[in-house]
C-alpha positions as MATLAB code, in Angstrom:
seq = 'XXXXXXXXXXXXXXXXXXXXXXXXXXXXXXXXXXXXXXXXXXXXXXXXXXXXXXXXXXXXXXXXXXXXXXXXXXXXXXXXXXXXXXXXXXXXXXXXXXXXXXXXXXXXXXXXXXXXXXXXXXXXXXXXXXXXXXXXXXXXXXXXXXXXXXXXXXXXXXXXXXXXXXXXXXXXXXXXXXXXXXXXXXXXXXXXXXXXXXXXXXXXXXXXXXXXXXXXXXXXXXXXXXXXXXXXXXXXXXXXXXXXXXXXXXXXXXXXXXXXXXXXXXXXXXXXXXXXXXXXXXXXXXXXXXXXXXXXXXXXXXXXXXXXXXXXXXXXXXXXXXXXXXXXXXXXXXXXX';
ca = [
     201.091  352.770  -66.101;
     197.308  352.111  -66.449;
     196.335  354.161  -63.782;
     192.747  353.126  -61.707;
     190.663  355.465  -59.858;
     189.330  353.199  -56.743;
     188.843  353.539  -52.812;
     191.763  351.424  -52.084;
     191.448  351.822  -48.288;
     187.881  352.356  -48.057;
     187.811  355.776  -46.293;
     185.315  357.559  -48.877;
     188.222  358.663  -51.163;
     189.588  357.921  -54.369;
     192.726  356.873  -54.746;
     195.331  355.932  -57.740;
     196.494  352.223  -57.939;
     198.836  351.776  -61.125;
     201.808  349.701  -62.002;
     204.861  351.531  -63.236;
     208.336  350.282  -64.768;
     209.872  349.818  -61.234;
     208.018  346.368  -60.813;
     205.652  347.148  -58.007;
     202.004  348.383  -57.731;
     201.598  351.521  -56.512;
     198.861  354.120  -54.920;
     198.691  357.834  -54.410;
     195.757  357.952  -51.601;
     192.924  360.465  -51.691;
     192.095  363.374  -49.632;
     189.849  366.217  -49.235;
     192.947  368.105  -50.644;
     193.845  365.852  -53.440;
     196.203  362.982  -53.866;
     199.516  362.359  -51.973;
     202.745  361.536  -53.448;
     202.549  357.628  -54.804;
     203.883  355.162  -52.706;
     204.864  351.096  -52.909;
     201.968  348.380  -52.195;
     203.385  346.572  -49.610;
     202.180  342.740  -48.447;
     201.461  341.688  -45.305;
     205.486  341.030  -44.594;
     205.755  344.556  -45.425;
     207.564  343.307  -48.417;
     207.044  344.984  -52.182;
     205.289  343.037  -54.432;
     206.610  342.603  -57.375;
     207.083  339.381  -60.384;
     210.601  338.780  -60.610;
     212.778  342.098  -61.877;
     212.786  345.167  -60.323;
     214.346  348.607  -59.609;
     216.474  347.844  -56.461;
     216.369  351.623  -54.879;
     218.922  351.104  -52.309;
     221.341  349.230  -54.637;
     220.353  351.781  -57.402;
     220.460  348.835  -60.311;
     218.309  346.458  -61.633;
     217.548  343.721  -59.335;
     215.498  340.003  -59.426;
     214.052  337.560  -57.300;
     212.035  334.231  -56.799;
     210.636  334.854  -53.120;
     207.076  335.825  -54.804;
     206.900  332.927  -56.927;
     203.753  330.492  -57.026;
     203.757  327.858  -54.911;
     205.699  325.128  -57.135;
     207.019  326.937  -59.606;
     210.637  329.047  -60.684;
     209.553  331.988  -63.063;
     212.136  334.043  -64.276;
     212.403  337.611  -66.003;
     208.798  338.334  -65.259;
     208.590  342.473  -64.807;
     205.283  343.926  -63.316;
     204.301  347.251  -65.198;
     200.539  347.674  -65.106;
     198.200  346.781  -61.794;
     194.569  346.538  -61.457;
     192.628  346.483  -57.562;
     188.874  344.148  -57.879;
     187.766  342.035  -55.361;
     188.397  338.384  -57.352;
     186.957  336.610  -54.341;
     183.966  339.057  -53.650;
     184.672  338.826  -50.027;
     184.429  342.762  -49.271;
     188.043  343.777  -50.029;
     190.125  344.456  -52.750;
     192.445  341.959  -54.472;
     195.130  343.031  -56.945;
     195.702  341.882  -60.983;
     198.933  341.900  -62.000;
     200.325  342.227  -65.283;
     203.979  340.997  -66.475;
     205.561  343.492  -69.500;
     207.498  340.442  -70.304;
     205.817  337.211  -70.639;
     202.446  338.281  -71.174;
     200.719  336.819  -67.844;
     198.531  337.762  -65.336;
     198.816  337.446  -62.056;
     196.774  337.476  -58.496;
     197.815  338.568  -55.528;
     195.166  337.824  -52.909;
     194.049  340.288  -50.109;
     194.250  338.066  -46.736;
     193.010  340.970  -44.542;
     189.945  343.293  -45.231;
     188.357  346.350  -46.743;
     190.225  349.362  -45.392;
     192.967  346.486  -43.609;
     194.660  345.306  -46.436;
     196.971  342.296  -45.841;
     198.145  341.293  -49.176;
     200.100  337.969  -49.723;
     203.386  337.117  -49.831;
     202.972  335.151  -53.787;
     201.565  335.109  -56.626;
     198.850  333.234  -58.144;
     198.931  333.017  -61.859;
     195.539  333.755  -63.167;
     194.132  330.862  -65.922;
     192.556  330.924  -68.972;
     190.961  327.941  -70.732;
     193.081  325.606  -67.883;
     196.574  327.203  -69.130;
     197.866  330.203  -67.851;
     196.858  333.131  -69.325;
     199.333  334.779  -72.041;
     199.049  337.862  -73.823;
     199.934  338.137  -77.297;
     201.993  340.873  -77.156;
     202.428  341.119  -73.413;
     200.583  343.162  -71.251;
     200.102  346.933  -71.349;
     197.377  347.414  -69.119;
     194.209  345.407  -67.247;
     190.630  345.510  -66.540;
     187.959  344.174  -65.319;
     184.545  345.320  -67.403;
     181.677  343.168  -68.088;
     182.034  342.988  -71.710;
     178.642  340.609  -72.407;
     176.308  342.178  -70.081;
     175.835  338.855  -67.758;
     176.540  340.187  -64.723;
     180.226  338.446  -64.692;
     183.268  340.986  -64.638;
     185.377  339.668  -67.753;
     189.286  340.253  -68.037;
     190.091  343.041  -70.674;
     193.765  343.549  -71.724;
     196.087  345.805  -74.173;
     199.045  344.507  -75.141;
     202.146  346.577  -76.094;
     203.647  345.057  -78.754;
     206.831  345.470  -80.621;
     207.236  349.587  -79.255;
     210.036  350.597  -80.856;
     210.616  348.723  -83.830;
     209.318  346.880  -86.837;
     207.982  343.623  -85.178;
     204.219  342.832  -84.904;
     201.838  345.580  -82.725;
     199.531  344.738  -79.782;
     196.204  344.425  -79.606;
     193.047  344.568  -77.167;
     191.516  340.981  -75.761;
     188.781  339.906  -73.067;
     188.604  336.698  -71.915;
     184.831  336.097  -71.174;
     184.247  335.028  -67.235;
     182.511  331.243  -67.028;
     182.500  331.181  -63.358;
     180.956  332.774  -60.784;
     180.508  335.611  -58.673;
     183.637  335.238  -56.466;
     184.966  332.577  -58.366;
     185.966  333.799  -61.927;
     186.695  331.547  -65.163;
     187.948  332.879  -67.917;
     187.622  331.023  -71.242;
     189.997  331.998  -74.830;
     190.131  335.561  -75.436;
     188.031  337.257  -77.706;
     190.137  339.670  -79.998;
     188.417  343.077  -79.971;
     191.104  345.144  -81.333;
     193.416  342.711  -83.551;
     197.313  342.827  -83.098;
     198.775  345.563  -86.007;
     200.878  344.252  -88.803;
     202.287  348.414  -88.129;
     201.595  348.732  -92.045;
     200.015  352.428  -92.042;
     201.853  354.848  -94.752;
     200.763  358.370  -95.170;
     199.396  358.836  -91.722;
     198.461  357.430  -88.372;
     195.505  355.142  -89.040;
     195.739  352.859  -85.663;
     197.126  351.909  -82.448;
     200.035  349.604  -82.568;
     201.907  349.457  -79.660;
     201.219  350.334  -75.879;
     197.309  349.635  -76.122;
     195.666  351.090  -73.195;
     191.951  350.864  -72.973;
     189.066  351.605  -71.824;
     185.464  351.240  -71.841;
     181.948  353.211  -72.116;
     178.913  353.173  -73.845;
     179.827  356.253  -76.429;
     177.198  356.507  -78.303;
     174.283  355.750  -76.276;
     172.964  352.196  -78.494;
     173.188  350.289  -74.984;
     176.593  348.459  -75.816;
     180.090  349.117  -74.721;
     182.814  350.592  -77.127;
     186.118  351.268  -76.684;
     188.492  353.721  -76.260;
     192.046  352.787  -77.389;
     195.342  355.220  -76.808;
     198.526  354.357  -78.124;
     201.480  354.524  -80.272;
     200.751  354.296  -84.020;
     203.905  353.186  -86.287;
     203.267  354.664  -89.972;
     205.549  355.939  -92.782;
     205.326  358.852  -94.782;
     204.940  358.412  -98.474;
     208.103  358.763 -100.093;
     209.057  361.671 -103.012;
     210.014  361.137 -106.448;
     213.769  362.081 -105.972;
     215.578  363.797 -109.234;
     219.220  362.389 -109.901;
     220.536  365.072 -107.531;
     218.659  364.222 -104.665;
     219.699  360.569 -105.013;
     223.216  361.814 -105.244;
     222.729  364.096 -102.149;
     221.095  360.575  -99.956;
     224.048  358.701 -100.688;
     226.355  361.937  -99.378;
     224.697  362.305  -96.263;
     224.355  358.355  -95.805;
     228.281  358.430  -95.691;
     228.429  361.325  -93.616;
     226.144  359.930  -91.191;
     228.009  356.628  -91.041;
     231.548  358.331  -90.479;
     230.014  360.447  -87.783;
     228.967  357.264  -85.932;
     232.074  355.770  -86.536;
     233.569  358.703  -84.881;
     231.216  358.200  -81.346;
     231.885  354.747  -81.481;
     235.851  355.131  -81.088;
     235.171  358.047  -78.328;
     232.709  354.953  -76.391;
     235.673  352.388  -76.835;
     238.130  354.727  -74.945;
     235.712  354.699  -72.054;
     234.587  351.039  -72.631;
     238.939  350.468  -72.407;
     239.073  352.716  -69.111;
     236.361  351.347  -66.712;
     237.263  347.637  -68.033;
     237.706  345.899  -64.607;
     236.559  348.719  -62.430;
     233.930  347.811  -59.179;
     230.592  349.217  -60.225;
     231.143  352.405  -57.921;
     234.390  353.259  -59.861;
     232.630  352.230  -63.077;
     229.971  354.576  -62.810;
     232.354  357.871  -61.388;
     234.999  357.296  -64.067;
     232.557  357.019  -66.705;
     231.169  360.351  -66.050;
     234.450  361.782  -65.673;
     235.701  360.914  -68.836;
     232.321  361.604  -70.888;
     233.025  364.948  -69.579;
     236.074  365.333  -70.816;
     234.675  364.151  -73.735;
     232.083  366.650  -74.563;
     233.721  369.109  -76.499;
     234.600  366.499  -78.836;
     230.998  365.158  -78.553;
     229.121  367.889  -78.857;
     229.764  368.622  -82.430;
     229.422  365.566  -83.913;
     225.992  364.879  -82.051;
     225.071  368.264  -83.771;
     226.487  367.231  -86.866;
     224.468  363.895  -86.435;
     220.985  365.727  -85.966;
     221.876  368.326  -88.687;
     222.296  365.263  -91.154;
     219.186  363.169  -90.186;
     216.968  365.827  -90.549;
     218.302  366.661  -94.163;
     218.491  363.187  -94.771;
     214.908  362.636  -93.740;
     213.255  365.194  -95.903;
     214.634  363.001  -98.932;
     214.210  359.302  -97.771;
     211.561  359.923  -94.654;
     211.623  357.509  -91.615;
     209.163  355.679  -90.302;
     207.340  357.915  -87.375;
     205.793  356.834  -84.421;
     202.959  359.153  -83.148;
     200.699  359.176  -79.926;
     197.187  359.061  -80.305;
     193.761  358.474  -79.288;
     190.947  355.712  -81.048;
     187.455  355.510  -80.755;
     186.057  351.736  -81.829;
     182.439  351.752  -81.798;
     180.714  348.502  -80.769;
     178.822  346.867  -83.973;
     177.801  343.885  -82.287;
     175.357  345.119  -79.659;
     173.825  341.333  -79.527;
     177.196  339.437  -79.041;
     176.653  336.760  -76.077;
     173.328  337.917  -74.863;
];
């Protein structure tokens, strides 16, 4: 996720740092003949760097951990999805942002080594924000570092992904203003520059409300930045005026629907039944065998299913969720001159 186009190892090449759902930065390096195949930042213990969940690939399940912790402090459930490489310190070599899917924070993990030698430490630092640690409503989707007010201080921008799937409140897009100094960064309250979504569009996609990635560029030439925004956008197509038939037809396919669910749910309870007790190794083999054996039973009520929902949502539509690109244009070409 968030992808970053930066000369990681200083050899005249870009390379690709992003964050992904696994819980660890990665980079695909740079060549004359393109980019290699992505591959775990490690730290200087050769260790991965991650929050506190990850993907364990040896164990092949989901796995956690305290060992990067800050110094002082038990965090738990934190899952790094989106990465960002800046020198924070300005000491010649690049430093790494990292941003938690779950809680919202940010974190730093400091480069101990140096530009093209990078020796990355072995914990996190949690990165502040008027003396608290920094929390994003909505949790973070991706970070930057752009300076927003034109002072010469790189300022903190993040999306937040919000409520993806369902009905809760969206994400927005923040920057929290740097105080400090070169090398020494501050950041203050953020300042909201795309507002969290209420998800209330109805007739068509009208914003981005969840999984707010950003970026930044003066568009339009007026000598300020605006903002580029892609994302999910949750809407809802305007409902038809349905005769008594139609109303009559809803409440047929409602049932159908309902009894065909039924019907998966007793096929999932014969499985649930048979792998009750079962190591994980003999979990995971007799589960497939038996949802084989299932699938001619499966098959056509999964048909049956789809069939139904798409009749069913001609008549009573559901709420969509569509992928899209936003252009905000910067009004405010004078804010903190």
């Amino acid at each position: 996720m968030s992808p970053q186009f930066v000369d990681f190892n200083s050899d005249g090449h870009l390379d690709i740092v992003a964050g992904i759902f696994d819980g660890s930065p990665h980079v695909a390096w740079g060549s004359d003949k393109g980019w290699k195949q992505p591959e775990q930042i490690l730290d200087r213990a050769d260790a991965r760097i991650v929050l506190n969940n990850f993907w364990n690939f040896d164990a092949k399940k989901w796995d956690t951990t305290n060992r990067c912790d800050p110094v002082g402090q038990t965090l738990s459930g934190e899952l790094l999805t989106s990465a960002f490489a800046w020198d924070w310190d300005a000491d010649g070599d690049l430093d790494l942002l990292l941003g938690d899917h779950t809680g919202g924070h940010v974190y730093l993990r400091m480069n101990e080594g140096a530009a093209g030698a990078s020796l990355f430490a072995t914990q996190n630092v949690p990165v502040q924000a008027a003396g608290a640690a920094l929390t994003v409503s909505g949790t973070v989707a991706t970070l930057c570092m752009v300076d927003w007010n034109r002072d010469g201080l790189m300022d903190l921008a993040c999306g937040s992904m919000g409520d993806a799937y369902g009905s809760g409140k969206g994400g927005g897009v923040f920057v929290y203003l740097n105080t400090g100094t070169t090398g020494a960064p501050v950041f203050g309250l953020p300042l909201v520059l795309v507002a969290p979504s209420e998800k209330a569009s109805v007739g068509a996609a009208e914003r981005p409300d969840s999984g707010l990635y950003m970026d930044f560029g003066d568009h339009d030439g007026d000598g300020d930045l605006d903002i580029v925004v892609g994302g999910y956008s949750h809407w809802t197509p305007k409902s038809p005026v349905l005769t008594s038939a139609q109303k009559s037809r809803v409440a047929e396919l409602e049932a159908q629907a309902s009894s065909l669910r039924a019907q998966l749910s007793a096929l999932d309870v014969v499985i649930e039944n048979a792998i009750k007790g079962l190591d994980e190794a003999a979990t995971e083999t007799k589960y497939q065998e038996l949802h084989a054996a299932q699938s001619e039973k499966r098959e056509p009520i999964m048909e049956k299913i789809t069939a139904t929902g798409n009749e069913l949502g001609k008549l009573v539509p559901k709420p969509q969720r569509t992928s899209c690109v936003w252009l905000y244009e910067n009004k405010t070409p004078s804010i903190s001159r």
